[in-house]
CSV table of C-alpha atoms in Angstrom, one decimal:
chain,number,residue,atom,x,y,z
C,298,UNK,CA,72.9,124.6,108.0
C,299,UNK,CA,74.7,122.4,105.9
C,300,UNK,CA,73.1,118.7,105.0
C,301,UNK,CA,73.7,116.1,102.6
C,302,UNK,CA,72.0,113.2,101.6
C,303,UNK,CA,73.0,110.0,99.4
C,304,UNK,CA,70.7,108.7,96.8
C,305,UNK,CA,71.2,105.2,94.4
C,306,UNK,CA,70.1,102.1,94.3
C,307,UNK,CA,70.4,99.5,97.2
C,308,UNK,CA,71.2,96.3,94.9
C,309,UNK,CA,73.6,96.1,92.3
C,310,UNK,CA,74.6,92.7,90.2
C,311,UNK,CA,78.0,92.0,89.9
C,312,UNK,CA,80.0,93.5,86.9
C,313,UNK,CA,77.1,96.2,87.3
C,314,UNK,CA,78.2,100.0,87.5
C,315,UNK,CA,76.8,101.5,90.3
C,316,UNK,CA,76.0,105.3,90.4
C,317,UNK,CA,75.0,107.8,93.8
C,318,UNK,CA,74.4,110.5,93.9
C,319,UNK,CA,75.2,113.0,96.5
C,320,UNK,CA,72.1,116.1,97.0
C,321,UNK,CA,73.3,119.2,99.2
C,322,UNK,CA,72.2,122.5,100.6
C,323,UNK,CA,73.9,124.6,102.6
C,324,UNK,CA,76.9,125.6,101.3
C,325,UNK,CA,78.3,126.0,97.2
C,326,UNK,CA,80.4,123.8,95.5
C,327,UNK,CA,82.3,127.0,93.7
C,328,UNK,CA,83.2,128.4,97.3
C,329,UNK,CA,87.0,128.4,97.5
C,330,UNK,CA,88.0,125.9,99.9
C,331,UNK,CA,84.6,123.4,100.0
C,332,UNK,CA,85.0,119.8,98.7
C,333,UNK,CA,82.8,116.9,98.8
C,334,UNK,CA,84.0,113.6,98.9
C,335,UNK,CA,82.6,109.5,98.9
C,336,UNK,CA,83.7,107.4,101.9
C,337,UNK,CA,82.6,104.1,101.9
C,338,UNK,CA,82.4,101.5,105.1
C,339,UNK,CA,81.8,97.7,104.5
C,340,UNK,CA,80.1,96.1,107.2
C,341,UNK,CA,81.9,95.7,110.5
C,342,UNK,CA,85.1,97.4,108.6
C,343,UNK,CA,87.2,100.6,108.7
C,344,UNK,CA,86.0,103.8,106.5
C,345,UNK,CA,87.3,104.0,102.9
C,346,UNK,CA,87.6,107.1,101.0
C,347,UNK,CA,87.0,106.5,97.4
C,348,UNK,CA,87.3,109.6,95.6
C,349,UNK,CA,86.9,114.0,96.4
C,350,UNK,CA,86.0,116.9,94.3
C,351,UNK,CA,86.9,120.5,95.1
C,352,UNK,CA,85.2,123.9,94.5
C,353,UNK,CA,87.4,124.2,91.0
C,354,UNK,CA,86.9,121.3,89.3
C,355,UNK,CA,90.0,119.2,90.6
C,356,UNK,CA,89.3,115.6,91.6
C,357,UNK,CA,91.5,113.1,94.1
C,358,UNK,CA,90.8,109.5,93.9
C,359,UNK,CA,91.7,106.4,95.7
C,360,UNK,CA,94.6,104.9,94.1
C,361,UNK,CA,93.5,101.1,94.5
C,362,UNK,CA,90.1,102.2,92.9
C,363,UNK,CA,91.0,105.1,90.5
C,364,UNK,CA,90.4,102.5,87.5
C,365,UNK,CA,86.8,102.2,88.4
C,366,UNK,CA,85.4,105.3,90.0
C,367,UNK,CA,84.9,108.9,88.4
C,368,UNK,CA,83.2,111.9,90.4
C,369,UNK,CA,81.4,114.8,88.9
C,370,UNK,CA,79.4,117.8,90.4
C,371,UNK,CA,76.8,119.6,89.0
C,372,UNK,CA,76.9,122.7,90.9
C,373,UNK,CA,73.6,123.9,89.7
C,374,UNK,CA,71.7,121.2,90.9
C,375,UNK,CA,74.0,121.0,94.3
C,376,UNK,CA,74.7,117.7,93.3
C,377,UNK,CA,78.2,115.5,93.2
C,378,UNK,CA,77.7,112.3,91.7
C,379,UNK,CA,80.0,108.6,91.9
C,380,UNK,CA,80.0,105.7,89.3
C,381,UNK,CA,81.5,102.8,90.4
C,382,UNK,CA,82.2,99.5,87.4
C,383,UNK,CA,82.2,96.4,87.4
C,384,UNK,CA,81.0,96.1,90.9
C,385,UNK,CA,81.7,93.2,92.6
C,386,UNK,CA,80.7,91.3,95.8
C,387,UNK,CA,83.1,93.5,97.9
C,388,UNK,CA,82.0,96.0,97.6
C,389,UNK,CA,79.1,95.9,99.5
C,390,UNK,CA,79.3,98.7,101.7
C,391,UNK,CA,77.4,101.9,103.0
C,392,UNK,CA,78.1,104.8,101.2
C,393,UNK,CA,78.9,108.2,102.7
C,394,UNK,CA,79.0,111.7,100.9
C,395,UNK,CA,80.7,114.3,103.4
C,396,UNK,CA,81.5,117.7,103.0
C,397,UNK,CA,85.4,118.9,103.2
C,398,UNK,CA,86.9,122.0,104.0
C,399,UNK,CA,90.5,123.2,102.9
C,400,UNK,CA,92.1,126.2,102.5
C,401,UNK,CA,92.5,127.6,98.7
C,402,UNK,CA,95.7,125.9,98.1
C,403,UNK,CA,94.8,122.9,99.8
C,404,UNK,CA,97.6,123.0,102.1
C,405,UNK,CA,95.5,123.1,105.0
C,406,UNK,CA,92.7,120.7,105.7
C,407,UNK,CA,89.7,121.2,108.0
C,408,UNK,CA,88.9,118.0,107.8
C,409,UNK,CA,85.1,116.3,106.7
C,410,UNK,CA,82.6,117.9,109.1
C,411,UNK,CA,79.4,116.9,107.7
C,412,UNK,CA,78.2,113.4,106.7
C,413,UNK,CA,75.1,112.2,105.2
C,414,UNK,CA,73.1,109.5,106.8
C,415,UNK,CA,74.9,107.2,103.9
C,416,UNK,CA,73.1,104.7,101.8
C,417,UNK,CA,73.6,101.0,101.7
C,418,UNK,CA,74.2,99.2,98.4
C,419,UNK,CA,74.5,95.3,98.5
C,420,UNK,CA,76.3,93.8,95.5
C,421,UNK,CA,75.0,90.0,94.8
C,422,UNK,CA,73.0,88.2,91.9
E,160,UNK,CA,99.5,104.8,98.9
E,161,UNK,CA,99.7,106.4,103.1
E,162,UNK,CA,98.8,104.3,105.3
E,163,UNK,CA,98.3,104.6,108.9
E,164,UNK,CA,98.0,102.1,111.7
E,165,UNK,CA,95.7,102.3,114.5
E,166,UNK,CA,95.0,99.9,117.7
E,167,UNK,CA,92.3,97.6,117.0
E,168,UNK,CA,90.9,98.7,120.6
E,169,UNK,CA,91.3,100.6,123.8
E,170,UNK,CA,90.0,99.9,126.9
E,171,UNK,CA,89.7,103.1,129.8
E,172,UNK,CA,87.8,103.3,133.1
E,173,UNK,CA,85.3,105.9,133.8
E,174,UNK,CA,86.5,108.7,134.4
E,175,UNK,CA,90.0,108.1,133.3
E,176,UNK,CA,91.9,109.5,130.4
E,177,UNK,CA,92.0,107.2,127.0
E,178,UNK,CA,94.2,107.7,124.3
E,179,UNK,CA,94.2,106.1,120.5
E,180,UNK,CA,96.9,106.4,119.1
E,181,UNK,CA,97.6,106.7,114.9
E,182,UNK,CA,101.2,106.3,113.5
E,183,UNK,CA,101.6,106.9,109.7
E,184,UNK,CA,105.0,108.2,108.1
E,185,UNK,CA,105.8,112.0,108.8
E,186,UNK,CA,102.9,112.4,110.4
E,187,UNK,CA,103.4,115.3,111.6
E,188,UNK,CA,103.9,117.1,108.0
E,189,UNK,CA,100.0,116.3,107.6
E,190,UNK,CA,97.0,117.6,108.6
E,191,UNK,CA,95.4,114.8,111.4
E,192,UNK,CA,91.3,114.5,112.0
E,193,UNK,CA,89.9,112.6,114.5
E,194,UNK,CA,86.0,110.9,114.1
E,195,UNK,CA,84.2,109.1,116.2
E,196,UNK,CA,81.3,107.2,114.9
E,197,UNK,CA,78.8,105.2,117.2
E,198,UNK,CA,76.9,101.8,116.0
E,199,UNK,CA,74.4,102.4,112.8
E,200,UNK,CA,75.7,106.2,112.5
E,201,UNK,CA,77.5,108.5,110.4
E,202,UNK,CA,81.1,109.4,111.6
E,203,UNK,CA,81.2,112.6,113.2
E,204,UNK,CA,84.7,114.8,113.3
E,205,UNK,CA,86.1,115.5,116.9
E,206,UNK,CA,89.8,116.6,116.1
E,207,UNK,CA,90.6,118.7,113.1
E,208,UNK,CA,94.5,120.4,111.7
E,209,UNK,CA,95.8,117.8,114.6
E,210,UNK,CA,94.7,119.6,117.8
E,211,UNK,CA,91.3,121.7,117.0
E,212,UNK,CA,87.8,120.8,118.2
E,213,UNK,CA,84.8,121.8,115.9
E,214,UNK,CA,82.1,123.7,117.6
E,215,UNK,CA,79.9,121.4,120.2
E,216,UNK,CA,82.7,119.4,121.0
E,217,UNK,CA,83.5,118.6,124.3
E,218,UNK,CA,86.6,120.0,125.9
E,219,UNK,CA,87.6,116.4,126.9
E,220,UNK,CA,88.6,115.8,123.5
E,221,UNK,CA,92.0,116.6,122.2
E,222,UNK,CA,94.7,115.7,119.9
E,223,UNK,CA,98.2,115.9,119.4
E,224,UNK,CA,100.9,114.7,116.6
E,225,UNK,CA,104.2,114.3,116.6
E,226,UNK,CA,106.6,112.8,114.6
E,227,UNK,CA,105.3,109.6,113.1
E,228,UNK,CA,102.7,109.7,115.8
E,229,UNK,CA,99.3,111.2,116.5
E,230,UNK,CA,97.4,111.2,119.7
E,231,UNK,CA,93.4,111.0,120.7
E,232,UNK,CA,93.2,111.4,124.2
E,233,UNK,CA,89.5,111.7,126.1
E,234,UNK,CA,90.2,113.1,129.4
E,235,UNK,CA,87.8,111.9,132.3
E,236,UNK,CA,86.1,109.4,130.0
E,237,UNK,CA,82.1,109.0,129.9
E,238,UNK,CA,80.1,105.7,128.8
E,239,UNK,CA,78.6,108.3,125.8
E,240,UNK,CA,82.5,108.3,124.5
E,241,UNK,CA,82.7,104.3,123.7
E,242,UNK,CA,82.3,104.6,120.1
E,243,UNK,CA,84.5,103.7,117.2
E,244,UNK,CA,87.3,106.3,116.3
E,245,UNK,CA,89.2,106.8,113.0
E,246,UNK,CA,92.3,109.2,112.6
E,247,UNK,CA,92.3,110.8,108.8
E,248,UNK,CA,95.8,112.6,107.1
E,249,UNK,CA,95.7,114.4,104.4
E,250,UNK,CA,98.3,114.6,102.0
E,251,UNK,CA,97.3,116.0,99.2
E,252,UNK,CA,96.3,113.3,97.1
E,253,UNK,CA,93.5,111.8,98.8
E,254,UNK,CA,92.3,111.5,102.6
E,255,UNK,CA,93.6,108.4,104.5
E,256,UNK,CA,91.6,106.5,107.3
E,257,UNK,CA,93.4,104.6,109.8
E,258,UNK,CA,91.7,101.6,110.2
E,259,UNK,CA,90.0,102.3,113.1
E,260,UNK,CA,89.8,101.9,117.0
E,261,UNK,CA,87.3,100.5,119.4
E,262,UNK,CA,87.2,102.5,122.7
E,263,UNK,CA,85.7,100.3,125.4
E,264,UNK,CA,84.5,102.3,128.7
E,265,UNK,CA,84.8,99.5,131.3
């Protein structure tokens, strides 16, 4: 059974870099073909995906946000971690890790079938 | 970056079919997902590679792209399906989210 669960802080000053943290079991982040990827969803608003991170190391991120974001695994921990600068009042949002499922070339996409229960961060002062 | 374009909302009577609809440019090149996610919960996928239902989802659901367009419908809609519903397209660079329809069972 594959879970995930979002850890980080819930307040986070502006100009602050936030960082979450992603925990997993269930499946390896070296299988060919498993990603994990940040979504984000500010209140009352459409999801976001901020950036992904796949089995071999490659990374996608959102082009308005690539600036500011960087994701990392550590696959012996079963961990994928997302630092986020100079936070700002927008960005106020709950967090989502999600696990993704391609094929090895990623030309086809099975599409995020797990979530985690996200985590809520407020940016204010 | 892709974008694609959803209906803010959709309204269907029970036991009716509802349909979202997603457009996005060459659409059909990409590989659509469907999720539907419910007040205070986590998005949950109910359409994968355009037309595919995970495991535990109900036959009701089904999707269809072509063209520029993709296609959510819910055939013989419940009160349990009035949720929030995002289309996703992947194309290779990173996953885009439509922004999102509310389905309203009236």
């Amino acid at each position: 059974q594959i879970t995930l669960k979002e850890s980080g802080p819930t307040l986070v000053k502006p100009t602050q870099t936030l960082t979450l943290t992603c925990s997993f079991s269930g499946f390896s982040l070296t299988t060919s073909g498993v990603g994990v990827g940040w979504i984000r969803q500010p209140p009352g608003k459409a999801l976001e995906c901020l950036a992904l991170i796949f089995w071999n190391d490659d990374r996608r991120y959102s082009p308005s946000l690539k600036n500011r974001v960087t994701i990392t695994k550590d696959t012996s921990k079963n961990q994928v971690v997302l630092s986020m600068t100079n936070m700002d009042p927008v960005d106020t949002a709950t967090y989502y890790c999600a696990h993704a499922a391609f094929n090895w070339n990623y030309i086809k996409y099975y599409g995020m079938d797990v979530w985690g229960q996200g985590t809520t961060v407020t940016v204010s002062s | 970056s892709y974008e694609l374009t959803q209906p803010p909302s959709v309204s269907v009577s029970p036991g009716q079919t509802g349909s979202i609809t997603c457009s996005g440019e060459t659409l059909v090149n990409k590989n659509v997902c469907w999720y539907q996610q419910k007040p205070g919960q986590s998005p949950v996928l109910v359409i994968y590679q355009d037309s595919k239902r995970p495991l535990g989802i109900p036959e009701r659901f089904s999707g269809s792209t072509s063209g520029n367009t993709a296609t959510l419908n819910i055939s013989g809609t419940q009160a349990l399906d009035e949720a929030d519903y995002y289309c996703q397209a992947w194309d290779s660079s990173i996953e885009a989210f439509g922004g999102g329809t509310k389905l309203t069972v009236l």
